[in-house]
Short mmCIF file of C-alpha atoms in Angstrom, two decimals:
data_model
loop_
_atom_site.label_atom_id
_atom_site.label_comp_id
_atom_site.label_asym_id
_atom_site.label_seq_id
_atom_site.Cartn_x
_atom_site.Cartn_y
_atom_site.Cartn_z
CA UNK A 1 0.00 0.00 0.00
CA UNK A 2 1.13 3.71 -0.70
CA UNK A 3 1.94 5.91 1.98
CA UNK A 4 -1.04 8.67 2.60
CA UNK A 5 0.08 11.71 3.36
CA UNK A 6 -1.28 13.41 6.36
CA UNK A 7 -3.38 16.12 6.89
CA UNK A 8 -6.51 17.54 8.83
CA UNK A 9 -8.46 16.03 11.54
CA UNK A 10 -11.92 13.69 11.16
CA UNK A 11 -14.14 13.70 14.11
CA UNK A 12 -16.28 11.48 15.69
CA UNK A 13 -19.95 10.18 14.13
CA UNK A 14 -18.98 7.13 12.36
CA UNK A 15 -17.85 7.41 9.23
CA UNK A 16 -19.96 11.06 8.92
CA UNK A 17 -18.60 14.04 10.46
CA UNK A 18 -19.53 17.93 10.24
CA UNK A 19 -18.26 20.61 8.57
CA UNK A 20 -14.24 21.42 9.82
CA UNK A 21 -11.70 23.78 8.49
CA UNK A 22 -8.97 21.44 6.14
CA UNK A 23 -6.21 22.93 4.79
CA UNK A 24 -5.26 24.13 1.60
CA UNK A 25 -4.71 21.60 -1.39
CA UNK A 26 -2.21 21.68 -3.84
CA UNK A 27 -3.75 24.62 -6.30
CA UNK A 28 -5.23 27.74 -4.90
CA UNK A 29 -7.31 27.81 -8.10
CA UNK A 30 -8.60 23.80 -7.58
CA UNK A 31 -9.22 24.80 -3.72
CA UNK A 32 -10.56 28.22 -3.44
CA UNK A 33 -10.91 28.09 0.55
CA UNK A 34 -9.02 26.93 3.50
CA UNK A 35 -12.77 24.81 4.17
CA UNK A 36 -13.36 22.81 1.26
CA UNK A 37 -16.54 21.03 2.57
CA UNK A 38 -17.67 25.16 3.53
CA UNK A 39 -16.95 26.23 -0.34
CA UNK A 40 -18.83 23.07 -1.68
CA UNK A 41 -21.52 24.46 0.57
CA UNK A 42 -21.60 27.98 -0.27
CA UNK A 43 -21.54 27.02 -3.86
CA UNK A 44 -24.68 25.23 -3.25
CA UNK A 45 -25.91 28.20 -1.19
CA UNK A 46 -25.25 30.41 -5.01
CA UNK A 47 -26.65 27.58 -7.15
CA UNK A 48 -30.15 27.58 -5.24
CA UNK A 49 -30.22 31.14 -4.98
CA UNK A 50 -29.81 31.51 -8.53
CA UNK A 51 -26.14 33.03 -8.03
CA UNK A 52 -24.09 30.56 -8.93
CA UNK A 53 -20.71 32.01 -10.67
CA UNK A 54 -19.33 28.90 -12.87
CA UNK A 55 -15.80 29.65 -11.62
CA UNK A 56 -12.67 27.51 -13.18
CA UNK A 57 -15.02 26.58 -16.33
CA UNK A 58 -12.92 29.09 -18.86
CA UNK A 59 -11.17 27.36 -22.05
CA UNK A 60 -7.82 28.11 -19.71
CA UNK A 61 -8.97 25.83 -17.47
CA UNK A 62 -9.57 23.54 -19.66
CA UNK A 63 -5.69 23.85 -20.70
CA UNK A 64 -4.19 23.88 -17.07
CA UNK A 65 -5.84 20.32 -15.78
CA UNK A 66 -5.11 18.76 -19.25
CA UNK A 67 -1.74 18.37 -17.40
CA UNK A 68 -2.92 17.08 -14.21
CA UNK A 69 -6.00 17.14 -11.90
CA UNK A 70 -5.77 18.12 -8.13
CA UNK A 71 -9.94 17.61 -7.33
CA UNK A 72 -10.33 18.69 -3.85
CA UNK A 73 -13.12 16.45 -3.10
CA UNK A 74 -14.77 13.14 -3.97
CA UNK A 75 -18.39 12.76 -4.37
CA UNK A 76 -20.28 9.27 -4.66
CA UNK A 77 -23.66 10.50 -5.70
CA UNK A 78 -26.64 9.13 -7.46
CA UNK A 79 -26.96 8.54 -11.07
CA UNK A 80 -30.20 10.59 -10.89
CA UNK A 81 -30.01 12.93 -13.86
CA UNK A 82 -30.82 15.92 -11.71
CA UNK A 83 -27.44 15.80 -9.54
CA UNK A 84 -24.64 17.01 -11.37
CA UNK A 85 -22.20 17.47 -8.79
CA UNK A 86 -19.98 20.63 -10.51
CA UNK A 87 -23.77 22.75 -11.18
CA UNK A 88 -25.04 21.83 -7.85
CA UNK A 89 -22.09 22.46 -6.28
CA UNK A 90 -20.86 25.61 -8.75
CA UNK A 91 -17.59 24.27 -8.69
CA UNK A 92 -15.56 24.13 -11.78
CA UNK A 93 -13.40 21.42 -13.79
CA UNK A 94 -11.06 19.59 -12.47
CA UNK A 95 -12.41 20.13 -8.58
CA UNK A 96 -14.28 17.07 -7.97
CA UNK A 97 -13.64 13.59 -8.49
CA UNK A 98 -17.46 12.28 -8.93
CA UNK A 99 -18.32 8.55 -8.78
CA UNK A 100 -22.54 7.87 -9.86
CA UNK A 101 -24.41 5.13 -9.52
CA UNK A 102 -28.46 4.52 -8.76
CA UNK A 103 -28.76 4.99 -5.38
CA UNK A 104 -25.46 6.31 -4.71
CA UNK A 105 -24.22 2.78 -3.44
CA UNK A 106 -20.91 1.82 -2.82
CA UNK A 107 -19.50 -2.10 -4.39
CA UNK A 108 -16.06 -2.85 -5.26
CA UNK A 109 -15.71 -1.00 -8.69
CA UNK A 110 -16.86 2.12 -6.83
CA UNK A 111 -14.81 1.45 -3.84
CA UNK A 112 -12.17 0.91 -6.00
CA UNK A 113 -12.59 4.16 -7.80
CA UNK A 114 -12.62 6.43 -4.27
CA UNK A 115 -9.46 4.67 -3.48
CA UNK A 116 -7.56 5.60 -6.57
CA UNK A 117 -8.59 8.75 -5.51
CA UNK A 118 -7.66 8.91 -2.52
CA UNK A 119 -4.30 7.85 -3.04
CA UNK A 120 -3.84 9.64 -6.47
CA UNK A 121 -4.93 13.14 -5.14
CA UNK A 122 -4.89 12.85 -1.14
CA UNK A 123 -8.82 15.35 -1.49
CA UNK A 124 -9.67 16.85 2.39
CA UNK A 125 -13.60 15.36 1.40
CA UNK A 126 -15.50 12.53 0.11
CA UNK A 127 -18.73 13.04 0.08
CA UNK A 128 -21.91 10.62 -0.08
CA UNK A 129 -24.39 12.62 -2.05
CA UNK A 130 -27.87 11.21 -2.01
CA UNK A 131 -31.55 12.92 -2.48
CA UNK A 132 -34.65 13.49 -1.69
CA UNK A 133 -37.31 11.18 -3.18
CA UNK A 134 -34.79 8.89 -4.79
CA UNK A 135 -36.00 6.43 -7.14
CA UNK A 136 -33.66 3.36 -5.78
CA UNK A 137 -34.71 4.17 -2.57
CA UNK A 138 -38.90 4.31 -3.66
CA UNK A 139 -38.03 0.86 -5.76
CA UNK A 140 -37.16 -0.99 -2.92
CA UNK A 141 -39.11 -0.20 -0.49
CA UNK A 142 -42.45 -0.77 -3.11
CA UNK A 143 -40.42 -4.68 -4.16
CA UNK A 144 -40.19 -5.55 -0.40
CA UNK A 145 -43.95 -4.02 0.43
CA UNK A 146 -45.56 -6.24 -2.79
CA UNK A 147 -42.78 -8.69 -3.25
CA UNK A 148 -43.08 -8.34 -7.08
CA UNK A 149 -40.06 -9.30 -9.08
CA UNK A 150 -37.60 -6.91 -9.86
CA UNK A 151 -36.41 -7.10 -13.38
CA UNK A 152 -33.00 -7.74 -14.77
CA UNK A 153 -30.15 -5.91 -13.05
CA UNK A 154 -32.33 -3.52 -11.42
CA UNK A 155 -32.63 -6.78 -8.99
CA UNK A 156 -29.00 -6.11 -7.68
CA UNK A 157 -29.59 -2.29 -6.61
CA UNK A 158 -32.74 -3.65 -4.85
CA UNK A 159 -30.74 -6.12 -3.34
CA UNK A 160 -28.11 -3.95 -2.36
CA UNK A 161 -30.65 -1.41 -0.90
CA UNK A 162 -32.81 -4.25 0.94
CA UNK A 163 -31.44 -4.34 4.35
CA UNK A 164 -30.98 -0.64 4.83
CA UNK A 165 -34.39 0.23 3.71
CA UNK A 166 -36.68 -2.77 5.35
CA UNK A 167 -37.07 -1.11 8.67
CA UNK A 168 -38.89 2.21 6.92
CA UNK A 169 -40.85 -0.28 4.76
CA UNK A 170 -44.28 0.31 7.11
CA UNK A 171 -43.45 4.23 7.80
CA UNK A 172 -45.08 7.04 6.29
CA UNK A 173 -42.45 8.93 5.69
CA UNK A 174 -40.50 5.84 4.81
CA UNK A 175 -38.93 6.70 1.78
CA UNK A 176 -37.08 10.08 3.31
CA UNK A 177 -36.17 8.35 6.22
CA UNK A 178 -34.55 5.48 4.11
CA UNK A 179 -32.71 8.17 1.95
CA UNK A 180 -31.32 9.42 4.80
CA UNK A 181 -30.23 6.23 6.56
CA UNK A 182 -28.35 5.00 2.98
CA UNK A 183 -26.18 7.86 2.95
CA UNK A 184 -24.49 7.05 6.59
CA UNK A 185 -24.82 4.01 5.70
CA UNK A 186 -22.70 4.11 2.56
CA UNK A 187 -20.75 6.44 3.99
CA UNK A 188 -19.80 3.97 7.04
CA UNK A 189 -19.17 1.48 4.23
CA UNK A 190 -16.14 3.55 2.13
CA UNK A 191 -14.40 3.82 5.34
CA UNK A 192 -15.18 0.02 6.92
CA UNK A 193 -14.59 -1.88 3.80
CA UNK A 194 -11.70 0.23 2.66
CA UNK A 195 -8.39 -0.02 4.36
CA UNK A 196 -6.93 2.99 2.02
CA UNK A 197 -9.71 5.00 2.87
CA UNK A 198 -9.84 4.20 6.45
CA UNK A 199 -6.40 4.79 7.38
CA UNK A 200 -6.33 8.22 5.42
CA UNK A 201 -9.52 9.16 8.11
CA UNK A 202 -7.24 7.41 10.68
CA UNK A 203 -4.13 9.49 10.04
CA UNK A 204 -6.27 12.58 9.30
CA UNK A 205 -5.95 12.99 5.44
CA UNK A 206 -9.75 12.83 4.75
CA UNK A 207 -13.21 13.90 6.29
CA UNK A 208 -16.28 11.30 4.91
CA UNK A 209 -19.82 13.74 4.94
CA UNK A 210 -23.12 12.40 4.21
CA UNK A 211 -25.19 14.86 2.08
CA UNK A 212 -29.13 15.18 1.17
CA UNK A 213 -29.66 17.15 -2.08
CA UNK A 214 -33.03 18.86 -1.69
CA UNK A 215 -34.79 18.23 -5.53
CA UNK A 216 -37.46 21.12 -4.38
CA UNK A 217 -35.14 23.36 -3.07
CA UNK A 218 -31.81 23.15 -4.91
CA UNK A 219 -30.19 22.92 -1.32
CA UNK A 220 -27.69 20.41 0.02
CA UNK A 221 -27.66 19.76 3.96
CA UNK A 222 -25.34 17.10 5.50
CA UNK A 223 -26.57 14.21 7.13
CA UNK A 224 -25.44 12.88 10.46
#
């Protein structure tokens, strides 16, 4: 295994921790803010307010990653075609490594894909990004209520989501509630099943956030 390097401090919760100040990356331009998780945030704030400034988007851009990319954060998010994590986020290219699947779930191709990233680029954040009324979510809780069968590969996200859902299956506001408890409990996941990942949180290279993208709103709000 590579040597992380070390840097910041992750706090208690699990795998899901507040917002903290990190410290800056590699490019001032990639990392506009001493708080990366507090820019990402503040982006959002501009996006949903209809303010959102496109920064790092220019053709020069364009030229000065074509060497090399420093993204500041990683985001597993959804597939959902409503969650593009640089226009939600008004971040630019280059700044975030983004890994989407349905129901923002976390195997080994995905792991796989945060660890690269975590030992390619050392980011202060990954993020879990899921949302409110999320399709996955709403699919498995309406399989397990009827017990229909789930057709072709779909099956495996159902399966995936299954055990984390079931206890919401009976609630009213089930399918929030489930949203909410995938996202800690995928974030849990990318640092339990990941020895890369967990030793970076370990040694202090890496905060893990859960996030809830609000489809009404615009707004992002962490999840603890």
């Amino acid at each position: 295994m590579l040597t992380l390097h070390r840097r910041t401090l992750f706090t208690a919760g699990g795998a899901i921790a507040g917002s903290m100040a990190l410290p800056h990356a590699a490019s001032a331009d990639t990392h506009p803010s001493s708080d990366p998780l507090a820019s990402m945030l503040a982006g959002n704030r501009r996006f949903a307010a209809g303010r959102a400034r496109h920064p790092r988007q220019s053709p020069a851009r364009v030229r000065e990653v074509a060497a090399g990319q420093h993204p500041f954060a990683v985001i597993l998010g959804c597939a959902d075609s409503r969650l593009t994590p640089e226009i939600l986020f008004d971040q630019g290219i280059g700044d975030l490594f983004d890994n989407r699947v349905a129901g923002n779930l976390v195997d080994d191709i995905l792991l796989g894909s945060i660890e690269y990233a975590v030992e390619e680029f050392v980011p202060p954040v990954i993020m879990v990004l899921g949302h409110e009324r999320c399709g996955a979510i709403s699919a498995t809780l309406n399989a397990i209520r009827t017990g229909a069968e789930v057709p072709g590969h779909i099956a495996a996200v159902v399966d995936a989501l299954r055990p984390i859902v079931a206890p919401y299956v009976d609630d009213p506001d089930g399918v929030e509630k489930a949203v909410r408890a995938n996202v800690r409990a995928q974030a849990e996941a990318i640092v339990e099943q990941s020895e890369i990942v967990h030793e970076a949180v370990e040694s202090g290279a890496t905060l893990v956030v859960g996030a809830r993208y609000d489809l009404d709103s615009g707004l992002v709000t962490l999840v603890r």
